Amino acid sequence: MTFLNLGLALAGLACVAIPILIHLLFRKRRKPIEWAAMRFLLEAYRKQRKRLTLEQIILLACRCLVIACVAVALGRPVLSALGLLGSGAARTLYIAIDNSLAASTLEDDGKTTALDRHKEDARQALRVLGDTDRAGLVFLGAPADPIVVPASADIPAVIETIDAIQPTDAAADIAGALTAIASAATDAQNENQPDADADRVVLILSDFLQGAIDPAQPAPGLGEALSGAELIIPQPRADAPGNTQIIAIDPLRSLFFTSENEGDVDTLSAGSVRVELRRTGPAIATAQATEVRLRVDTGRAAIGQSQEIGRAVARWSPGQETASIAVAINPGVIPNIARNGAAAIVAEIDRDAVEGDNTFRLPIEVRDKMRVGVLARRRFTDSIRVDRLSAGEWLALALNPTDESAIDVRTIDPASIDAATLAGLDVVLAPRPDLIDAEGWRRLRVFVDAGGLLTIFPPSETTVHLWTDAAQRELGMNWTLARETLSHEPPLTLDDEQPATPMLTLLAGEFAQLTARVHFFQTLPIQNAPAGAAVLRFQDGAPFIVADRPGSAAESAAAPGRGLVVCFTSAPMLAWTDLPAKPLMVPLINEIIREGVAQARGDRSAIAGASPEAPPRTTELTDADEADAQPITITPGGRTAAPIRRAGLFQAIDDRGAPRGLVAVNADPDAGRTNTNNPAAIETWFTDAGFAPGSISMIDPDSAGGAFAQALADDDASAASSLPYLIAALIFAVLETMLARWFSHASIESRATAAPALSVANTRIQSAQPGEGIL
C-alpha cells in the first residue's frame, strides 16, 4: 500500500504529542506527606536532579522521534515532492492539455467543460513537483502550441499559463505535441541543458474521444526520442454525450446581384441552401429532430447587420449518422442587408454538448454589377449580319441578353492591356489571344494572381496557334494547348454524362435538353488536362471546357488557391460550332462567368487551426465579433501569419483601413466527433509513437481526486524512499529501550559506611523510573 495523503502524514506527526502528554501527566505533583527521614531524601534528590532531568529529556526525545520517523515514512512521497525533505532525481514533466473542440464537451453539471477538468488536473500535477524539477506545457489545439518548451523551472509561472488557456475549435494535434516534446528532449541532450539528465515524464490530459485522436491514423514514430520517457494518460472516456454538428453548407450561388432598384435581386433559379449535418456518439441511436436556421451576417453585428433568411427541420431515424437538408431562402433579403458588399450565410442549430460546431459560416458577395472585359478589336458599325458576328460580339450578346443584365461588358483592345484597366475588372474574356503580346500575358497573370477570372477561347482567325507558347509560359497551366486546329466530320457532340462541377450546378437538371443538337466542327485540343479540371467533355472524352488555377509550371508569388483560368477548345463562332445559336449559349457563358468569379476569388473559409487565405491587398484581419481583439497579420503570400484556432467571422482590411471582404473560420468537423475509443487501441498508438510498452500508465480519472498528481508522486517515491525512515524509527525504538533500562539504575549498592536509612533512600531515588517523580 502506498500512502500519499498529506493528511495522513500530518496526523502521524501530531501523534508525537502523545509521549509528551504522558511525560507531563507523570510530572503532576502529589500532596507531600512529612515524615521523619524527609530531609535526607530531599537532600539526595537535590544532588541527582539535573542528571534525572537530562535522562528524562533524552528518553522523551527518542520516543518522539520513533513516532515522527514512522509518520514521515508514511507521508514522504508528498512531503518530498513539496520540497520539505529534499528531492531525489530531478524530473522534467511535460503536460499536454487538450483544448481542442472535443475538450469543450459539457460535463454532467451542464456548466463546466472537459477542458476545465483538464486544467485542474494539470494544476494538481504541477503542485507535487520538487525544487529541482522542471515543467513544460503544450496545448493540443491544432496545430499543437508548445507554449512552454523547453521546460521551465518556474512552476508558478507554468500554473499561471494553464489558468489562461482558452478553448479552440480545432482538432487535437497529439502527434505535433509529441514531436515538439521529442525535439526538446533531443535538444536538451545535444546542448547539455540543465535538464539533460532528468527523468522525463509526459502527461497527456484528454478524454481521447475520436475527435481528439483517431487510432486508425498513423502515429508519428519518434523512436528513441521518446523511448526513455514515461507516459501517463487517462483512460479514454466511456460515457461521452451525443453531438449533432454542421459539417458544410452549400448555396447554389455565392455571388448575388442586386438591380439598380433597392430591394430587387437578380433571379435565382432556386433559392435554397443545402446544409450537411452529422451525428456522433450516442445520439446516432436515437430519433430526433434538428432545426436549421439560416441568416445573413455582414460581420458588423454591432450595428445589427444580421437577419434570418430561412429555416427548416431535419428529422433523424435511429441509426442515421448524416443528413442533407435544403433550406429555402428569401434571396430578396440579402441585398437589403449587404448591398454591394461582403456578407456571410450563417447556419445554426440548437445548442448541444459541443457548442462550437453548431454554427457554420460561408462568405458570399453581393454586387450591383459584374465588370467583364472582352479582349477584342472594336467594331464601329452597329448593325451586322448574324453570320458575321465576331467571337467577342457573340460573348457580349450572351452576357447581356436583355437591358436589365447585371453584367457590365467592356471591349478592350488586346494591344492596350494595362494594370489600371485590369484592376477595374472581375473577368477577362480573351476571344483573340493571338493579339496578346508577351507583356500582355504577364499582366494577365498578375490579374489572375489577384483573384481574377481569365477565360480563353481559340481564335477563329488563324489556323496555326503560336500564341499558346506565350500563354503556357506566363500562366504556367497544368495542361498544354495544341498549335493546330482539328476538323471533325461528323461533328462532335457533348457527352451525356458530364463531370460533377459546382460551376454548372444550376444547369444540371436541364443539361440533357440544352446540349441536344449542339455540334462542334473545329476544336483546338487540350492535352494532358489534370483529373478534375474538365468542366464539360465531348462524347469521345476529350475536354471542351477546362478550369484550373495557375502557377504550378511557373514561379509565382501568388497565394495558393487564388485566381482561375478557364479555357474553351472551340471558338464561339458559327464556323466552329453552332453553340452561339443554341439555347445553351446564354446560360452556359453566364454560369461559367458567375461561378468562375466566385471560385477565382479563392476559398474565403477555412477550418480552425489553419492559416486562411485573405482577399487581395489585405494587410490584416480583425475579429468581426470582438472589437478589442488583436488584428491578425497577413503575410506577403496572402495568408495569416499565425493559424486561427477559434471559429468566427473576420473582416479583411487593407493598408488604408478599407474593408476588403470577409473571411470565415469554422470548427473542424472531425474534431467534434464524440465517439469513444478502445483503451487498447490508444495504448497501441502511443507505443507506435515511440513510448516503451512498460512505460505507459493509464489512470482512471474518476478515482480519488488528484489521480494524476498521485501518480506523479508515486513515481517519485518508491518503497526504497521510505525505507530509511522506517530504519531510523527502528533504531530509535531500540535505543529508547536500552536507555530506559540503563537510566533505571535497577541495582542496590551496599555501602558499609552509609547509614541504613540513607542507603534505602538513595536506592529508592536511583530506582525511580524517569518521568515518575518523587513522592
PDB file of C-alpha atoms in Angstrom, residues 295-443:
ATOM      1  CA  ARG A 295     -29.174  34.117 -41.502  1.00  0.00           C
ATOM      2  CA  VAL A 296     -27.053  36.638 -43.360  1.00  0.00           C
ATOM      3  CA  ASP A 297     -24.312  38.386 -41.406  1.00  0.00           C
ATOM      4  CA  THR A 298     -22.208  41.255 -42.729  1.00  0.00           C
ATOM      5  CA  GLY A 299     -19.621  40.929 -39.982  1.00  0.00           C
ATOM      6  CA  ARG A 300     -20.901  44.130 -38.418  1.00  0.00           C
ATOM      7  CA  ALA A 301     -23.111  42.636 -35.734  1.00  0.00           C
ATOM      8  CA  ALA A 302     -22.554  45.680 -33.519  1.00  0.00           C
ATOM      9  CA  ILE A 303     -24.891  47.702 -35.758  1.00  0.00           C
ATOM     10  CA  GLY A 304     -27.423  44.930 -36.207  1.00  0.00           C
ATOM     11  CA  GLN A 305     -26.369  43.759 -39.665  1.00  0.00           C
ATOM     12  CA  SER A 306     -27.774  40.247 -39.315  1.00  0.00           C
ATOM     13  CA  GLN A 307     -31.126  38.839 -40.386  1.00  0.00           C
ATOM     14  CA  GLU A 308     -32.718  35.424 -40.711  1.00  0.00           C
ATOM     15  CA  ILE A 309     -33.426  34.266 -44.273  1.00  0.00           C
ATOM     16  CA  GLY A 310     -34.812  30.761 -43.803  1.00  0.00           C
ATOM     17  CA  ARG A 311     -35.237  27.707 -41.595  1.00  0.00           C
ATOM     18  CA  ALA A 312     -36.042  24.012 -41.911  1.00  0.00           C
ATOM     19  CA  VAL A 313     -36.188  20.860 -39.776  1.00  0.00           C
ATOM     20  CA  ALA A 314     -34.119  17.712 -40.322  1.00  0.00           C
ATOM     21  CA  ARG A 315     -35.696  14.560 -38.939  1.00  0.00           C
ATOM     22  CA  TRP A 316     -33.409  11.704 -37.943  1.00  0.00           C
ATOM     23  CA  SER A 317     -34.131   7.993 -37.824  1.00  0.00           C
ATOM     24  CA  PRO A 318     -32.394   5.725 -35.285  1.00  0.00           C
ATOM     25  CA  GLY A 319     -29.004   4.712 -36.666  1.00  0.00           C
ATOM     26  CA  GLN A 320     -28.855   7.617 -39.143  1.00  0.00           C
ATOM     27  CA  GLU A 321     -25.481   9.330 -38.993  1.00  0.00           C
ATOM     28  CA  THR A 322     -25.646  12.009 -41.721  1.00  0.00           C
ATOM     29  CA  ALA A 323     -28.367  14.160 -43.208  1.00  0.00           C
ATOM     30  CA  SER A 324     -28.617  16.703 -46.001  1.00  0.00           C
ATOM     31  CA  ILE A 325     -31.385  19.271 -45.936  1.00  0.00           C
ATOM     32  CA  ALA A 326     -32.287  22.007 -48.416  1.00  0.00           C
ATOM     33  CA  VAL A 327     -33.302  25.228 -46.673  1.00  0.00           C
ATOM     34  CA  ALA A 328     -35.444  27.528 -48.769  1.00  0.00           C
ATOM     35  CA  ILE A 329     -34.263  31.126 -48.514  1.00  0.00           C
ATOM     36  CA  ASN A 330     -35.644  34.508 -49.432  1.00  0.00           C
ATOM     37  CA  PRO A 331     -32.882  35.917 -51.651  1.00  0.00           C
ATOM     38  CA  GLY A 332     -34.531  39.338 -51.700  1.00  0.00           C
ATOM     39  CA  VAL A 333     -33.486  39.834 -48.073  1.00  0.00           C
ATOM     40  CA  ILE A 334     -29.784  39.506 -48.858  1.00  0.00           C
ATOM     41  CA  PRO A 335     -29.356  42.779 -50.785  1.00  0.00           C
ATOM     42  CA  ASN A 336     -31.244  44.679 -48.089  1.00  0.00           C
ATOM     43  CA  ILE A 337     -28.654  43.573 -45.531  1.00  0.00           C
ATOM     44  CA  ALA A 338     -25.457  43.740 -47.580  1.00  0.00           C
ATOM     45  CA  ARG A 339     -25.888  45.907 -50.627  1.00  0.00           C
ATOM     46  CA  ASN A 340     -22.842  45.832 -52.893  1.00  0.00           C
ATOM     47  CA  GLY A 341     -20.539  44.335 -50.282  1.00  0.00           C
ATOM     48  CA  ALA A 342     -19.360  41.227 -48.443  1.00  0.00           C
ATOM     49  CA  ALA A 343     -21.561  39.117 -46.232  1.00  0.00           C
ATOM     50  CA  ALA A 344     -21.792  35.571 -44.937  1.00  0.00           C
ATOM     51  CA  ILE A 345     -24.504  32.963 -44.827  1.00  0.00           C
ATOM     52  CA  VAL A 346     -24.577  31.564 -41.304  1.00  0.00           C
ATOM     53  CA  ALA A 347     -26.236  28.240 -40.484  1.00  0.00           C
ATOM     54  CA  GLU A 348     -27.127  27.433 -36.872  1.00  0.00           C
ATOM     55  CA  ILE A 349     -28.674  24.515 -34.974  1.00  0.00           C
ATOM     56  CA  ASP A 350     -29.770  24.097 -31.370  1.00  0.00           C
ATOM     57  CA  ARG A 351     -27.170  24.009 -28.633  1.00  0.00           C
ATOM     58  CA  ASP A 352     -25.848  20.622 -27.511  1.00  0.00           C
ATOM     59  CA  ALA A 353     -22.869  19.181 -25.617  1.00  0.00           C
ATOM     60  CA  VAL A 354     -20.363  20.565 -28.138  1.00  0.00           C
ATOM     61  CA  GLU A 355     -21.318  24.127 -28.985  1.00  0.00           C
ATOM     62  CA  GLY A 356     -18.508  25.066 -31.367  1.00  0.00           C
ATOM     63  CA  ASP A 357     -19.799  23.039 -34.336  1.00  0.00           C
ATOM     64  CA  ASN A 358     -23.403  24.213 -34.028  1.00  0.00           C
ATOM     65  CA  THR A 359     -22.616  27.170 -36.311  1.00  0.00           C
ATOM     66  CA  PHE A 360     -21.185  27.236 -39.825  1.00  0.00           C
ATOM     67  CA  ARG A 361     -20.275  30.341 -41.843  1.00  0.00           C
ATOM     68  CA  LEU A 362     -19.762  30.824 -45.587  1.00  0.00           C
ATOM     69  CA  PRO A 363     -18.750  34.190 -47.124  1.00  0.00           C
ATOM     70  CA  ILE A 364     -20.733  35.468 -50.085  1.00  0.00           C
ATOM     71  CA  GLU A 365     -20.615  38.610 -52.187  1.00  0.00           C
ATOM     72  CA  VAL A 366     -23.398  40.994 -53.112  1.00  0.00           C
ATOM     73  CA  ARG A 367     -22.803  43.268 -56.093  1.00  0.00           C
ATOM     74  CA  ASP A 368     -24.713  45.663 -58.251  1.00  0.00           C
ATOM     75  CA  LYS A 369     -22.680  44.799 -61.344  1.00  0.00           C
ATOM     76  CA  MET A 370     -20.009  42.422 -62.544  1.00  0.00           C
ATOM     77  CA  ARG A 371     -17.323  44.050 -64.677  1.00  0.00           C
ATOM     78  CA  VAL A 372     -16.229  41.985 -67.685  1.00  0.00           C
ATOM     79  CA  GLY A 373     -13.571  42.975 -70.199  1.00  0.00           C
ATOM     80  CA  VAL A 374     -13.554  41.395 -73.683  1.00  0.00           C
ATOM     81  CA  LEU A 375     -10.122  41.463 -75.361  1.00  0.00           C
ATOM     82  CA  ALA A 376     -11.103  42.021 -78.992  1.00  0.00           C
ATOM     83  CA  ARG A 377     -10.852  44.635 -81.684  1.00  0.00           C
ATOM     84  CA  ARG A 378     -13.624  47.172 -81.531  1.00  0.00           C
ATOM     85  CA  ARG A 379     -16.153  47.283 -84.392  1.00  0.00           C
ATOM     86  CA  PHE A 380     -17.616  50.709 -85.178  1.00  0.00           C
ATOM     87  CA  THR A 381     -20.760  49.597 -87.040  1.00  0.00           C
ATOM     88  CA  ASP A 382     -23.930  48.847 -85.104  1.00  0.00           C
ATOM     89  CA  SER A 383     -25.820  46.580 -87.474  1.00  0.00           C
ATOM     90  CA  ILE A 384     -24.275  43.453 -88.917  1.00  0.00           C
ATOM     91  CA  ARG A 385     -25.435  40.074 -90.108  1.00  0.00           C
ATOM     92  CA  VAL A 386     -25.551  37.291 -87.567  1.00  0.00           C
ATOM     93  CA  ASP A 387     -23.217  35.069 -89.559  1.00  0.00           C
ATOM     94  CA  ARG A 388     -20.568  37.806 -89.460  1.00  0.00           C
ATOM     95  CA  LEU A 389     -20.554  38.426 -85.730  1.00  0.00           C
ATOM     96  CA  SER A 390     -17.137  38.072 -84.141  1.00  0.00           C
ATOM     97  CA  ALA A 391     -16.458  35.820 -81.136  1.00  0.00           C
ATOM     98  CA  GLY A 392     -16.301  38.874 -78.878  1.00  0.00           C
ATOM     99  CA  GLU A 393     -19.679  40.053 -80.088  1.00  0.00           C
ATOM    100  CA  TRP A 394     -21.261  36.636 -79.540  1.00  0.00           C
ATOM    101  CA  LEU A 395     -19.903  36.661 -75.960  1.00  0.00           C
ATOM    102  CA  ALA A 396     -21.192  40.182 -75.324  1.00  0.00           C
ATOM    103  CA  LEU A 397     -24.652  39.162 -76.505  1.00  0.00           C
ATOM    104  CA  ALA A 398     -24.613  36.089 -74.266  1.00  0.00           C
ATOM    105  CA  LEU A 399     -23.660  38.171 -71.237  1.00  0.00           C
ATOM    106  CA  ASN A 400     -26.201  40.914 -71.976  1.00  0.00           C
ATOM    107  CA  PRO A 401     -29.229  39.188 -73.459  1.00  0.00           C
ATOM    108  CA  THR A 402     -31.501  41.928 -72.032  1.00  0.00           C
ATOM    109  CA  ASP A 403     -31.128  45.528 -70.958  1.00  0.00           C
ATOM    110  CA  GLU A 404     -31.565  44.515 -67.289  1.00  0.00           C
ATOM    111  CA  SER A 405     -28.445  42.366 -67.096  1.00  0.00           C
ATOM    112  CA  ALA A 406     -26.220  42.831 -64.050  1.00  0.00           C
ATOM    113  CA  ILE A 407     -23.066  42.328 -66.119  1.00  0.00           C
ATOM    114  CA  ASP A 408     -21.187  45.354 -67.436  1.00  0.00           C
ATOM    115  CA  VAL A 409     -19.251  44.381 -70.593  1.00  0.00           C
ATOM    116  CA  ARG A 410     -16.363  46.455 -71.940  1.00  0.00           C
ATOM    117  CA  THR A 411     -14.405  45.841 -75.107  1.00  0.00           C
ATOM    118  CA  ILE A 412     -10.642  46.288 -74.661  1.00  0.00           C
ATOM    119  CA  ASP A 413      -8.048  46.361 -77.396  1.00  0.00           C
ATOM    120  CA  PRO A 414      -5.642  43.441 -76.785  1.00  0.00           C
ATOM    121  CA  ALA A 415      -2.729  45.750 -77.544  1.00  0.00           C
ATOM    122  CA  SER A 416      -3.822  48.190 -74.815  1.00  0.00           C
ATOM    123  CA  ILE A 417      -3.797  45.912 -71.782  1.00  0.00           C
ATOM    124  CA  ASP A 418      -2.553  47.812 -68.749  1.00  0.00           C
ATOM    125  CA  ALA A 419      -2.649  47.326 -64.988  1.00  0.00           C
ATOM    126  CA  ALA A 420      -5.113  50.183 -64.380  1.00  0.00           C
ATOM    127  CA  THR A 421      -7.648  48.735 -66.822  1.00  0.00           C
ATOM    128  CA  LEU A 422      -7.363  45.216 -65.435  1.00  0.00           C
ATOM    129  CA  ALA A 423      -7.676  46.439 -61.839  1.00  0.00           C
ATOM    130  CA  GLY A 424     -11.253  47.523 -62.507  1.00  0.00           C
ATOM    131  CA  LEU A 425     -12.364  44.149 -63.917  1.00  0.00           C
ATOM    132  CA  ASP A 426     -13.666  40.943 -62.402  1.00  0.00           C
ATOM    133  CA  VAL A 427     -13.430  38.846 -65.570  1.00  0.00           C
ATOM    134  CA  VAL A 428     -11.332  38.972 -68.708  1.00  0.00           C
ATOM    135  CA  LEU A 429     -12.575  37.141 -71.808  1.00  0.00           C
ATOM    136  CA  ALA A 430      -9.908  36.537 -74.445  1.00  0.00           C
ATOM    137  CA  PRO A 431     -11.533  35.524 -77.776  1.00  0.00           C
ATOM    138  CA  ARG A 432      -8.454  36.872 -79.638  1.00  0.00           C
ATOM    139  CA  PRO A 433      -5.480  35.554 -77.614  1.00  0.00           C
ATOM    140  CA  ASP A 434      -3.359  35.694 -80.794  1.00  0.00           C
ATOM    141  CA  LEU A 435      -3.302  39.513 -80.476  1.00  0.00           C
ATOM    142  CA  ILE A 436      -1.874  39.497 -76.922  1.00  0.00           C
ATOM    143  CA  ASP A 437       1.881  40.071 -76.697  1.00  0.00           C
ATOM    144  CA  ALA A 438       4.265  38.717 -74.041  1.00  0.00           C
ATOM    145  CA  GLU A 439       3.846  41.766 -71.803  1.00  0.00           C
ATOM    146  CA  GLY A 440       0.075  41.438 -72.052  1.00  0.00           C
ATOM    147  CA  TRP A 441       0.238  37.820 -70.905  1.00  0.00           C
ATOM    148  CA  ARG A 442       2.393  38.841 -67.929  1.00  0.00           C
ATOM    149  CA  ARG A 443      -0.158  41.477 -66.922  1.00  0.00           C
TER     150      ARG A 443
END
